mmCIF file of C-alpha atoms in Angstrom:
data_model
loop_
_atom_site.group_PDB
_atom_site.id
_atom_site.type_symbol
_atom_site.label_atom_id
_atom_site.label_comp_id
_atom_site.label_asym_id
_atom_site.label_seq_id
_atom_site.Cartn_x
_atom_site.Cartn_y
_atom_site.Cartn_z
ATOM 1 C CA UNK A 1 -102.804 -10.401 101.608
ATOM 2 C CA UNK A 2 -100.588 -7.336 102.012
ATOM 3 C CA UNK A 3 -97.538 -9.493 102.617
ATOM 4 C CA UNK A 4 -98.272 -11.422 99.416
ATOM 5 C CA UNK A 5 -98.656 -8.178 97.472
ATOM 6 C CA UNK A 6 -95.371 -6.862 98.827
ATOM 7 C CA UNK A 7 -93.465 -10.103 98.199
ATOM 8 C CA UNK A 8 -94.798 -10.474 94.646
ATOM 9 C CA UNK A 9 -93.965 -6.837 93.953
ATOM 10 C CA UNK A 10 -90.452 -7.154 95.351
ATOM 11 C CA UNK A 11 -89.710 -10.247 93.291
ATOM 12 C CA UNK A 12 -91.320 -8.738 90.192
ATOM 13 C CA UNK A 13 -89.476 -5.437 90.441
ATOM 14 C CA UNK A 14 -86.092 -7.153 90.939
ATOM 15 C CA UNK A 15 -86.619 -9.774 88.228
ATOM 16 C CA UNK A 16 -85.364 -7.573 85.354
ATOM 17 C CA UNK A 17 -81.895 -8.021 86.856
ATOM 18 C CA UNK A 18 -82.066 -11.569 85.429
ATOM 19 C CA UNK A 19 -81.473 -10.096 81.964
ATOM 20 C CA UNK A 20 -77.776 -10.867 82.447
ATOM 21 C CA UNK A 21 -78.579 -14.618 82.501
ATOM 22 C CA UNK A 22 -78.502 -15.728 78.842
ATOM 23 C CA UNK A 23 -81.525 -18.053 78.661
ATOM 24 C CA UNK A 24 -83.652 -16.692 81.500
ATOM 25 C CA UNK A 25 -83.205 -13.072 80.480
ATOM 26 C CA UNK A 26 -85.777 -13.352 77.718
ATOM 27 C CA UNK A 27 -88.461 -14.522 80.130
ATOM 28 C CA UNK A 28 -87.539 -12.122 82.943
ATOM 29 C CA UNK A 29 -89.503 -9.209 81.479
ATOM 30 C CA UNK A 30 -92.674 -11.232 81.015
ATOM 31 C CA UNK A 31 -92.445 -12.798 84.473
ATOM 32 C CA UNK A 32 -91.696 -9.397 86.004
ATOM 33 C CA UNK A 33 -94.768 -7.855 84.378
ATOM 34 C CA UNK A 34 -96.997 -10.709 85.545
ATOM 35 C CA UNK A 35 -95.716 -10.531 89.123
ATOM 36 C CA UNK A 36 -96.104 -6.740 89.279
ATOM 37 C CA UNK A 37 -99.679 -7.050 87.966
ATOM 38 C CA UNK A 38 -100.440 -9.744 90.536
ATOM 39 C CA UNK A 39 -99.048 -7.462 93.240
ATOM 40 C CA UNK A 40 -101.179 -4.579 92.012
ATOM 41 C CA UNK A 41 -104.221 -6.882 92.023
ATOM 42 C CA UNK A 42 -103.616 -7.802 95.665
ATOM 43 C CA UNK A 43 -103.119 -4.146 96.582
ATOM 44 C CA UNK A 44 -106.355 -3.184 94.802
ATOM 45 C CA UNK A 45 -108.261 -5.801 96.802
ATOM 46 C CA UNK A 46 -106.504 -4.868 100.045
ATOM 47 C CA UNK A 47 -107.304 -1.172 99.800
ATOM 48 C CA UNK A 48 -110.685 -1.607 98.119
ATOM 49 C CA UNK A 49 -109.516 0.370 95.064
ATOM 50 C CA UNK A 50 -110.052 -1.673 91.882
ATOM 51 C CA UNK A 51 -108.625 1.249 89.874
ATOM 52 C CA UNK A 52 -105.123 0.253 90.980
ATOM 53 C CA UNK A 53 -105.298 -3.041 89.114
ATOM 54 C CA UNK A 54 -107.424 -1.790 86.218
ATOM 55 C CA UNK A 55 -105.068 1.076 85.435
ATOM 56 C CA UNK A 56 -102.013 -1.155 85.848
ATOM 57 C CA UNK A 57 -103.533 -3.699 83.490
ATOM 58 C CA UNK A 58 -104.307 -0.991 80.921
ATOM 59 C CA UNK A 59 -100.758 0.298 81.381
ATOM 60 C CA UNK A 60 -99.479 -3.152 80.465
ATOM 61 C CA UNK A 61 -101.882 -4.028 77.635
ATOM 62 C CA UNK A 62 -101.685 -0.778 75.653
ATOM 63 C CA UNK A 63 -97.895 -0.899 75.050
ATOM 64 C CA UNK A 64 -98.033 -4.603 74.172
ATOM 65 C CA UNK A 65 -100.734 -4.024 71.550
ATOM 66 C CA UNK A 66 -98.966 -0.896 70.250
ATOM 67 C CA UNK A 67 -95.657 -2.774 69.991
ATOM 68 C CA UNK A 68 -97.327 -5.585 68.094
ATOM 69 C CA UNK A 69 -99.104 -3.271 65.644
ATOM 70 C CA UNK A 70 -96.121 -0.922 65.232
ATOM 71 C CA UNK A 71 -93.692 -3.834 64.883
ATOM 72 C CA UNK A 72 -95.904 -5.431 62.257
ATOM 73 C CA UNK A 73 -96.015 -2.189 60.264
ATOM 74 C CA UNK A 74 -92.226 -1.806 60.518
ATOM 75 C CA UNK A 75 -91.709 -5.448 59.475
ATOM 76 C CA UNK A 76 -93.949 -4.949 56.447
ATOM 77 C CA UNK A 77 -92.013 -1.784 55.533
ATOM 78 C CA UNK A 78 -88.697 -3.626 55.912
ATOM 79 C CA UNK A 79 -89.916 -6.577 53.854
ATOM 80 C CA UNK A 80 -91.173 -4.218 51.185
ATOM 81 C CA UNK A 81 -87.825 -2.394 51.075
ATOM 82 C CA UNK A 82 -85.868 -5.629 50.795
ATOM 83 C CA UNK A 83 -88.240 -6.934 48.103
ATOM 84 C CA UNK A 84 -87.933 -3.663 46.161
ATOM 85 C CA UNK A 85 -84.134 -3.778 46.244
ATOM 86 C CA UNK A 86 -83.897 -7.479 45.427
ATOM 87 C CA UNK A 87 -86.275 -7.270 42.488
ATOM 88 C CA UNK A 88 -84.168 -4.589 40.819
ATOM 89 C CA UNK A 89 -82.677 -7.266 38.584
ATOM 90 C CA UNK A 90 -79.188 -5.809 38.660
ATOM 91 C CA UNK A 91 -76.102 -7.932 39.165
ATOM 92 C CA UNK A 92 -75.118 -5.778 42.087
ATOM 93 C CA UNK A 93 -76.642 -6.891 45.377
ATOM 94 C CA UNK A 94 -77.988 -4.152 47.653
ATOM 95 C CA UNK A 95 -75.853 -3.196 50.608
ATOM 96 C CA UNK A 96 -76.927 -2.463 54.160
ATOM 97 C CA UNK A 97 -77.014 1.320 53.694
ATOM 98 C CA UNK A 98 -79.399 1.049 50.750
ATOM 99 C CA UNK A 99 -81.747 -1.193 52.704
ATOM 100 C CA UNK A 100 -81.723 0.991 55.822
ATOM 101 C CA UNK A 101 -82.231 4.179 53.843
ATOM 102 C CA UNK A 102 -85.236 2.658 52.080
ATOM 103 C CA UNK A 103 -86.664 1.403 55.385
ATOM 104 C CA UNK A 104 -86.244 4.695 57.238
ATOM 105 C CA UNK A 105 -87.444 6.840 54.353
ATOM 106 C CA UNK A 106 -90.687 4.913 54.319
ATOM 107 C CA UNK A 107 -93.688 6.573 55.873
ATOM 108 C CA UNK A 108 -94.822 3.187 57.159
ATOM 109 C CA UNK A 109 -91.710 2.862 59.313
ATOM 110 C CA UNK A 110 -92.305 6.293 60.799
ATOM 111 C CA UNK A 111 -95.956 5.405 61.431
ATOM 112 C CA UNK A 112 -94.944 2.162 63.147
ATOM 113 C CA UNK A 113 -92.452 3.985 65.365
ATOM 114 C CA UNK A 114 -95.051 6.625 66.276
ATOM 115 C CA UNK A 115 -97.574 3.905 67.212
ATOM 116 C CA UNK A 116 -95.012 2.164 69.425
ATOM 117 C CA UNK A 117 -93.992 5.407 71.132
ATOM 118 C CA UNK A 118 -97.591 6.596 71.602
ATOM 119 C CA UNK A 119 -98.542 3.241 73.099
ATOM 120 C CA UNK A 120 -95.641 3.435 75.519
ATOM 121 C CA UNK A 121 -96.529 6.967 76.631
ATOM 122 C CA UNK A 122 -100.225 6.147 77.122
ATOM 123 C CA UNK A 123 -99.368 2.896 78.911
ATOM 124 C CA UNK A 124 -96.991 4.577 81.316
ATOM 125 C CA UNK A 125 -99.592 7.282 81.960
ATOM 126 C CA UNK A 126 -102.043 4.620 83.142
ATOM 127 C CA UNK A 127 -99.298 3.015 85.216
ATOM 128 C CA UNK A 128 -98.513 6.423 86.755
ATOM 129 C CA UNK A 129 -102.165 6.818 87.712
ATOM 130 C CA UNK A 130 -102.211 3.350 89.324
ATOM 131 C CA UNK A 131 -99.033 4.030 91.284
ATOM 132 C CA UNK A 132 -100.396 7.417 92.400
ATOM 133 C CA UNK A 133 -103.482 5.742 93.867
ATOM 134 C CA UNK A 134 -101.287 3.084 95.499
ATOM 135 C CA UNK A 135 -99.074 5.797 96.989
ATOM 136 C CA UNK A 136 -102.078 7.607 98.429
ATOM 137 C CA UNK A 137 -103.506 4.418 99.936
ATOM 138 C CA UNK A 138 -100.259 2.922 101.254
ATOM 139 C CA UNK A 139 -98.640 6.142 102.415
ATOM 140 C CA UNK A 140 -95.450 5.322 100.478
ATOM 141 C CA UNK A 141 -94.932 8.346 98.237
ATOM 142 C CA UNK A 142 -92.114 6.630 96.333
ATOM 143 C CA UNK A 143 -94.740 4.761 94.289
ATOM 144 C CA UNK A 144 -96.052 8.033 92.859
ATOM 145 C CA UNK A 145 -92.524 9.291 92.193
ATOM 146 C CA UNK A 146 -91.654 6.059 90.369
ATOM 147 C CA UNK A 147 -94.790 6.302 88.233
ATOM 148 C CA UNK A 148 -94.055 9.926 87.392
ATOM 149 C CA UNK A 149 -90.475 9.096 86.396
ATOM 150 C CA UNK A 150 -91.705 6.247 84.176
ATOM 151 C CA UNK A 151 -94.167 8.588 82.457
ATOM 152 C CA UNK A 152 -91.648 11.428 82.030
ATOM 153 C CA UNK A 153 -89.104 8.904 80.757
ATOM 154 C CA UNK A 154 -91.555 7.584 78.149
ATOM 155 C CA UNK A 155 -92.073 11.137 76.890
ATOM 156 C CA UNK A 156 -88.329 11.823 77.144
ATOM 157 C CA UNK A 157 -87.507 9.058 74.690
ATOM 158 C CA UNK A 158 -88.338 11.613 72.014
ATOM 159 C CA UNK A 159 -85.239 13.578 73.068
ATOM 160 C CA UNK A 160 -82.257 11.466 72.005
ATOM 161 C CA UNK A 161 -83.480 8.489 74.015
ATOM 162 C CA UNK A 162 -82.547 10.218 77.281
ATOM 163 C CA UNK A 163 -85.892 9.071 78.615
ATOM 164 C CA UNK A 164 -84.442 5.597 79.156
ATOM 165 C CA UNK A 165 -82.171 7.043 81.856
ATOM 166 C CA UNK A 166 -85.177 8.637 83.550
ATOM 167 C CA UNK A 167 -87.049 5.320 83.311
ATOM 168 C CA UNK A 168 -84.122 3.515 84.944
ATOM 169 C CA UNK A 169 -84.263 6.096 87.743
ATOM 170 C CA UNK A 170 -88.009 5.384 88.030
ATOM 171 C CA UNK A 171 -87.294 1.666 88.283
ATOM 172 C CA UNK A 172 -84.809 2.289 91.099
ATOM 173 C CA UNK A 173 -87.353 4.441 92.966
ATOM 174 C CA UNK A 174 -89.945 1.695 92.372
ATOM 175 C CA UNK A 175 -87.578 -0.809 94.007
ATOM 176 C CA UNK A 176 -87.167 1.561 96.962
ATOM 177 C CA UNK A 177 -90.968 1.905 97.204
ATOM 178 C CA UNK A 178 -91.516 -1.850 97.427
ATOM 179 C CA UNK A 179 -88.848 -2.166 100.089
ATOM 180 C CA UNK A 180 -90.256 0.835 102.022
ATOM 181 C CA UNK A 181 -93.763 -0.530 102.460
ATOM 182 C CA UNK A 182 -94.382 -2.634 105.555
ATOM 183 C CA UNK A 183 -96.712 -5.588 105.935
ATOM 184 C CA UNK A 184 -97.586 -4.923 109.584
ATOM 185 C CA UNK A 185 -100.591 -2.678 108.872
ATOM 186 C CA UNK A 186 -104.106 -4.032 109.442
ATOM 187 C CA UNK A 187 -105.764 -4.717 106.069
ATOM 188 C CA UNK A 188 -108.975 -2.906 105.176
ATOM 189 C CA UNK A 189 -110.842 -6.209 104.699
ATOM 190 C CA UNK A 190 -110.349 -7.231 108.324
ATOM 191 C CA UNK A 191 -111.677 -3.905 109.588
ATOM 192 C CA UNK A 192 -114.933 -4.270 107.650
#
């Protein structure tokens, strides 16, 4: 079971590199998330810690729901701005700067962005907790470091989007963690 968890995790953590492939890149993120969650599920069963999978699952679901709700609010604000400009009745068609200024001056757009960002921060906090438990159980401290970098990066997006660089560093440490763990340990289930 541990070997399966490691292999699924390794494939899942490297899959975002497929973004450079035009057609497959769109599906790489979804497949990566599914494989990482499957890996976390195996690890939770292996170590007898269901919190690993539960917190990972919450860390995945919360940002997805927040992105959907926030994106919907932003789309409604954008549609409203375009409708407002197009119904002006003037012969002059609105330009891009007018549309963007109306969209970004809207409180709904700001609310949508706050929901998306809050969902990302909360989601990465749960993921950090799951990786911390996994690090404690597996003895590979890189998992905890990766989770912490993801969480700090999510918060750091508020500062000129520099958080994305920290999140990329977290992803690299996460790759190192999956390639640092060894499958030769005796699973907890066999000892019981």
